[in-house]
Amino acid sequence: MKRTWIIIGVDDVRGSFKWYQTLFGQAATLPAHDYFGQILDSDGTVLLCLHEWGAHEHPSLMKPDHGTPGNGLLLFFRVDDFDVTLQRARSLVTQLEEELHVNPNTQTREFSLRDPDGYYVTISALSAA
């Protein structure tokens, strides 16, 4: 088994950490460091890594003003608790980027929103509508 760890640059690791935990209905915990945190699934699988802009001088994570955060990136998560995730998402933002709809390609329900750093996040039901 091979796994991908997606790492995104964020302004506030703790704030983004809490935002994603709320979206996914996870118990509130703190990130391991002020500059880095991993959002984990209940089985320990890494769902997303949050990295403070400029920490450790990684070339593509130096500053958000070198490009629009999220340009060329779509965070896409499939969830088994879609309806409650939609409720949590609505509590996090004033407006969804894409309202609830059925994706004609996957035949799954999905919606999209922006995270605190402007990343485009799509949430899809695990199974077909």
Backbone as CSV, one residue per row, in Angstrom:
resi,resn,N_x,N_y,N_z,CA_x,CA_y,CA_z,C_x,C_y,C_z
1,MET,0.851,-1.182,0.000,0.000,0.000,0.000,0.883,1.226,0.000
2,LYS,0.570,2.154,-0.855,1.255,3.441,-0.881,0.225,4.514,-0.572
3,ARG,0.651,5.541,0.126,-0.261,6.619,0.487,0.378,7.949,0.128
4,THR,-0.468,8.895,-0.200,-0.022,10.248,-0.488,-0.337,11.132,0.701
5,TRP,0.609,11.953,1.096,0.371,12.958,2.121,0.329,14.301,1.428
6,ILE,-0.825,14.898,1.410,-0.985,16.227,0.831,-0.620,17.238,1.912
7,ILE,0.266,18.161,1.584,0.686,19.208,2.516,0.319,20.542,1.886
8,ILE,-0.449,21.356,2.631,-0.809,22.678,2.133,-0.238,23.739,3.059
9,GLY,0.130,24.878,2.484,0.604,26.013,3.262,-0.579,26.760,3.851
10,VAL,-0.485,27.085,5.151,-1.564,27.805,5.832,-0.978,28.924,6.683
11,ASP,-1.786,29.944,6.933,-1.368,31.062,7.781,-1.382,30.701,9.257
12,ASP,-2.379,29.929,9.676,-2.596,29.631,11.082,-2.848,28.139,11.233
13,VAL,-1.811,27.391,11.589,-1.932,25.934,11.678,-3.019,25.539,12.673
14,ARG,-3.013,26.135,13.860,-4.033,25.782,14.862,-5.443,26.076,14.371
15,GLY,-5.640,27.237,13.764,-6.959,27.601,13.264,-7.431,26.680,12.158
16,SER,-6.554,26.387,11.198,-6.908,25.482,10.102,-7.123,24.071,10.619
17,PHE,-6.329,23.666,11.588,-6.455,22.344,12.206,-7.855,22.189,12.800
18,LYS,-8.267,23.189,13.563,-9.591,23.166,14.186,-10.687,23.175,13.117
19,TRP,-10.517,23.969,12.054,-11.503,24.052,10.979,-11.715,22.683,10.337
20,TYR,-10.639,21.998,9.970,-10.764,20.684,9.329,-11.310,19.642,10.301
21,GLN,-10.913,19.693,11.568,-11.482,18.760,12.545,-12.986,18.965,12.673
22,THR,-13.424,20.211,12.661,-14.850,20.495,12.722,-15.554,19.973,11.473
23,LEU,-14.997,20.245,10.295,-15.586,19.776,9.047,-15.772,18.259,9.053
24,PHE,-14.767,17.534,9.528,-14.812,16.075,9.502,-15.413,15.461,10.760
25,GLY,-15.880,16.300,11.691,-16.538,15.783,12.889,-15.600,15.058,13.832
26,GLN,-14.370,15.514,13.900,-13.380,14.874,14.762,-13.285,15.580,16.102
27,ALA,-12.866,14.839,17.101,-12.646,15.427,18.422,-11.537,16.474,18.315
28,ALA,-11.710,17.544,19.071,-10.716,18.624,19.043,-9.433,18.180,19.728
29,THR,-8.345,18.292,18.991,-7.006,18.064,19.535,-6.132,19.194,19.010
30,LEU,-4.907,19.241,19.462,-3.979,20.265,18.985,-3.008,19.654,17.986
31,PRO,-2.516,20.450,17.040,-1.493,19.936,16.129,-0.217,19.620,16.903
32,ALA,0.617,18.771,16.345,1.855,18.362,17.012,2.810,19.531,17.217
33,HIS,2.768,20.506,16.324,3.671,21.658,16.384,2.901,22.917,16.010
34,ASP,3.436,24.077,16.340,2.822,25.337,15.928,2.905,25.526,14.417
35,TYR,3.874,24.881,13.767,4.136,25.064,12.345,3.661,23.903,11.473
36,PHE,3.160,22.804,12.086,2.794,21.619,11.304,1.789,20.773,12.078
37,GLY,0.785,20.288,11.369,-0.178,19.376,11.966,-0.725,18.426,10.926
38,GLN,-1.123,17.249,11.368,-1.700,16.241,10.478,-3.144,15.975,10.889
39,ILE,-4.050,16.085,9.942,-5.433,15.691,10.155,-5.490,14.189,9.868
40,LEU,-5.862,13.413,10.876,-5.848,11.957,10.771,-7.256,11.388,10.770
41,ASP,-7.455,10.301,10.032,-8.702,9.559,10.083,-8.709,8.724,11.364
42,SER,-9.827,8.117,11.683,-9.938,7.345,12.923,-8.984,6.151,12.960
43,ASP,-8.547,5.681,11.791,-7.605,4.553,11.753,-6.145,5.006,11.683
44,GLY,-5.913,6.315,11.803,-4.556,6.841,11.775,-4.074,7.262,10.401
45,THR,-4.873,7.048,9.375,-4.501,7.467,8.027,-4.422,8.994,7.968
46,VAL,-3.352,9.501,7.382,-3.195,10.940,7.220,-4.119,11.406,6.099
47,LEU,-5.032,12.330,6.436,-5.939,12.894,5.441,-5.362,14.148,4.811
48,LEU,-4.683,14.963,5.632,-4.171,16.239,5.156,-3.140,16.755,6.148
49,CYS,-2.060,17.346,5.637,-1.050,17.983,6.476,-1.130,19.489,6.288
50,LEU,-1.006,20.211,7.386,-1.061,21.674,7.377,0.307,22.194,7.781
51,HIS,0.905,23.025,6.937,2.259,23.509,7.156,2.264,25.029,7.153
52,GLU,2.813,25.637,8.177,2.866,27.097,8.245,3.730,27.642,7.114
53,TRP,3.197,28.684,6.461,3.960,29.341,5.408,5.319,29.789,5.965
54,GLY,6.397,29.502,5.225,7.730,29.986,5.562,8.519,29.136,6.533
55,ALA,7.874,28.247,7.257,8.598,27.395,8.199,9.460,26.397,7.422
56,HIS,10.698,26.259,7.806,11.663,25.297,7.254,12.119,25.570,5.835
57,GLU,11.762,26.694,5.274,12.266,27.135,3.978,12.031,26.150,2.826
58,HIS,10.903,25.439,2.854,10.541,24.607,1.703,10.225,25.554,0.534
59,PRO,10.814,25.348,-0.630,10.668,26.311,-1.725,9.235,26.656,-2.101
60,SER,8.339,25.679,-2.113,6.969,25.961,-2.538,6.049,26.350,-1.379
61,LEU,6.603,26.451,-0.182,5.803,26.833,0.989,6.372,28.074,1.674
62,MET,7.059,28.914,0.912,7.689,30.091,1.500,6.686,31.183,1.847
63,LYS,5.888,31.606,0.858,4.952,32.706,1.077,3.720,32.504,0.216
64,PRO,2.555,32.823,0.753,1.353,32.662,-0.065,1.240,33.691,-1.173
65,ASP,1.980,34.799,-1.096,1.853,35.834,-2.121,2.625,35.520,-3.401
66,HIS,3.253,34.339,-3.480,3.888,33.920,-4.729,2.862,33.328,-5.699
67,GLY,1.637,33.267,-5.298,0.547,32.751,-6.119,-0.697,32.685,-5.259
68,THR,-1.810,32.458,-5.863,-3.048,32.330,-5.117,-3.081,30.970,-4.438
69,PRO,-3.253,30.921,-3.098,-3.336,29.612,-2.444,-4.427,28.755,-3.093
70,GLY,-4.065,27.546,-3.423,-5.024,26.625,-4.011,-5.072,26.638,-5.523
71,ASN,-4.375,27.564,-6.196,-4.397,27.586,-7.649,-3.781,26.292,-8.172
72,GLY,-4.551,25.565,-8.963,-4.066,24.296,-9.506,-4.258,23.119,-8.568
73,LEU,-4.969,23.344,-7.457,-5.150,22.288,-6.461,-6.608,22.217,-6.068
74,LEU,-7.152,21.038,-6.063,-8.500,20.788,-5.572,-8.393,19.723,-4.497
75,LEU,-8.771,20.071,-3.274,-8.796,19.089,-2.199,-10.131,18.360,-2.300
76,PHE,-10.085,17.064,-2.483,-11.278,16.256,-2.738,-11.316,15.147,-1.701
77,PHE,-12.354,15.149,-0.877,-12.497,14.145,0.176,-13.799,13.393,-0.012
78,ARG,-13.758,12.078,0.128,-14.959,11.244,0.111,-15.252,10.868,1.551
79,VAL,-16.497,11.055,1.969,-16.867,10.819,3.358,-18.031,9.842,3.451
80,ASP,-18.072,9.094,4.556,-19.168,8.143,4.762,-20.311,8.752,5.568
81,ASP,-20.135,9.979,6.059,-21.187,10.667,6.813,-21.546,11.980,6.105
82,PHE,-21.891,11.872,4.839,-22.070,13.031,3.968,-23.051,14.066,4.515
83,ASP,-24.234,13.635,4.944,-25.264,14.589,5.365,-24.831,15.414,6.572
84,VAL,-24.196,14.787,7.539,-23.741,15.561,8.703,-22.515,16.394,8.360
85,THR,-21.700,15.932,7.431,-20.571,16.745,6.980,-21.086,18.003,6.287
86,LEU,-22.145,17.891,5.518,-22.750,19.056,4.875,-23.247,20.047,5.933
87,GLN,-23.880,19.554,6.987,-24.345,20.436,8.072,-23.167,21.145,8.734
88,ARG,-22.106,20.405,9.005,-20.920,21.016,9.630,-20.307,22.055,8.694
89,ALA,-20.255,21.743,7.408,-19.691,22.680,6.435,-20.483,23.978,6.426
90,ARG,-21.783,23.879,6.443,-22.624,25.089,6.436,-22.391,25.937,7.686
91,SER,-21.994,25.306,8.797,-21.719,26.076,10.012,-20.357,26.766,9.958
92,LEU,-19.498,26.342,9.048,-18.143,26.890,8.947,-18.022,28.062,7.982
93,VAL,-18.914,28.133,7.002,-18.829,29.180,5.980,-20.188,29.858,5.810
94,THR,-20.166,31.069,5.306,-21.428,31.777,5.066,-22.094,31.312,3.784
95,GLN,-21.287,30.787,2.850,-21.837,30.326,1.572,-20.953,29.230,1.012
96,LEU,-21.563,28.188,0.481,-20.818,27.135,-0.204,-20.386,27.645,-1.572
97,GLU,-19.261,27.182,-2.060,-18.810,27.518,-3.408,-19.670,26.820,-4.451
98,GLU,-20.018,25.573,-4.183,-20.936,24.810,-5.024,-21.932,24.151,-4.095
99,GLU,-23.212,24.391,-4.347,-24.251,23.781,-3.535,-24.318,22.277,-3.802
100,LEU,-25.027,21.604,-2.945,-25.240,20.165,-3.058,-25.775,19.815,-4.447
101,HIS,-25.147,18.834,-5.083,-25.572,18.355,-6.393,-25.053,16.943,-6.590
102,VAL,-25.514,16.280,-7.621,-24.999,14.958,-7.981,-24.003,15.138,-9.110
103,ASN,-22.793,14.664,-8.888,-21.768,14.732,-9.915,-22.145,13.741,-11.019
104,PRO,-22.301,14.212,-12.265,-22.724,13.306,-13.335,-21.681,12.247,-13.684
105,ASN,-20.438,12.489,-13.344,-19.385,11.515,-13.648,-19.311,10.396,-12.626
106,THR,-19.410,10.739,-11.351,-19.274,9.732,-10.295,-20.614,9.250,-9.751
107,GLN,-21.686,10.000,-10.072,-23.020,9.710,-9.553,-23.085,9.782,-8.035
108,THR,-22.214,10.592,-7.450,-22.233,10.799,-6.004,-22.644,12.228,-5.697
109,ARG,-23.256,12.411,-4.526,-23.602,13.755,-4.083,-22.319,14.457,-3.647
110,GLU,-22.248,15.746,-3.917,-21.081,16.501,-3.501,-21.410,17.975,-3.369
111,PHE,-20.523,18.685,-2.696,-20.597,20.140,-2.564,-19.166,20.630,-2.387
112,SER,-18.971,21.940,-2.521,-17.635,22.509,-2.378,-17.686,23.766,-1.528
113,LEU,-16.589,24.032,-0.832,-16.441,25.219,-0.007,-14.985,25.633,0.007
114,ARG,-14.714,26.809,0.550,-13.338,27.299,0.697,-12.925,27.182,2.152
115,ASP,-11.674,26.764,2.365,-11.160,26.710,3.737,-10.642,28.091,4.133
116,PRO,-10.168,28.261,5.365,-9.745,29.598,5.807,-8.625,30.228,4.982
117,ASP,-7.842,29.421,4.271,-6.750,29.943,3.455,-7.124,30.086,1.988
118,GLY,-8.366,29.800,1.654,-8.825,29.962,0.283,-8.739,28.709,-0.573
119,TYR,-8.317,27.590,0.008,-8.267,26.352,-0.769,-9.684,25.877,-1.078
120,TYR,-9.858,25.361,-2.267,-11.148,24.846,-2.730,-11.270,23.408,-2.269
121,VAL,-12.285,23.100,-1.476,-12.460,21.790,-0.870,-13.782,21.206,-1.367
122,THR,-13.708,20.041,-1.986,-14.912,19.344,-2.416,-15.123,18.121,-1.532
123,ILE,-16.350,17.967,-1.088,-16.736,16.836,-0.261,-17.699,15.990,-1.085
124,SER,-17.417,14.705,-1.181,-18.222,13.783,-1.974,-18.685,12.626,-1.106
125,ALA,-19.914,12.157,-1.356,-20.416,10.986,-0.643,-19.601,9.759,-1.068
126,LEU,-19.411,8.875,-0.151,-18.624,7.670,-0.415,-19.298,6.781,-1.459
127,SER,-20.623,6.729,-1.445,-21.323,5.871,-2.392,-22.280,6.683,-3.258
128,ALA,-22.731,6.079,-4.349,-23.586,6.762,-5.320,-24.902,7.212,-4.692
129,ALA,-25.451,8.266,-5.248,-26.709,8.845,-4.744,-27.878,7.904,-4.978
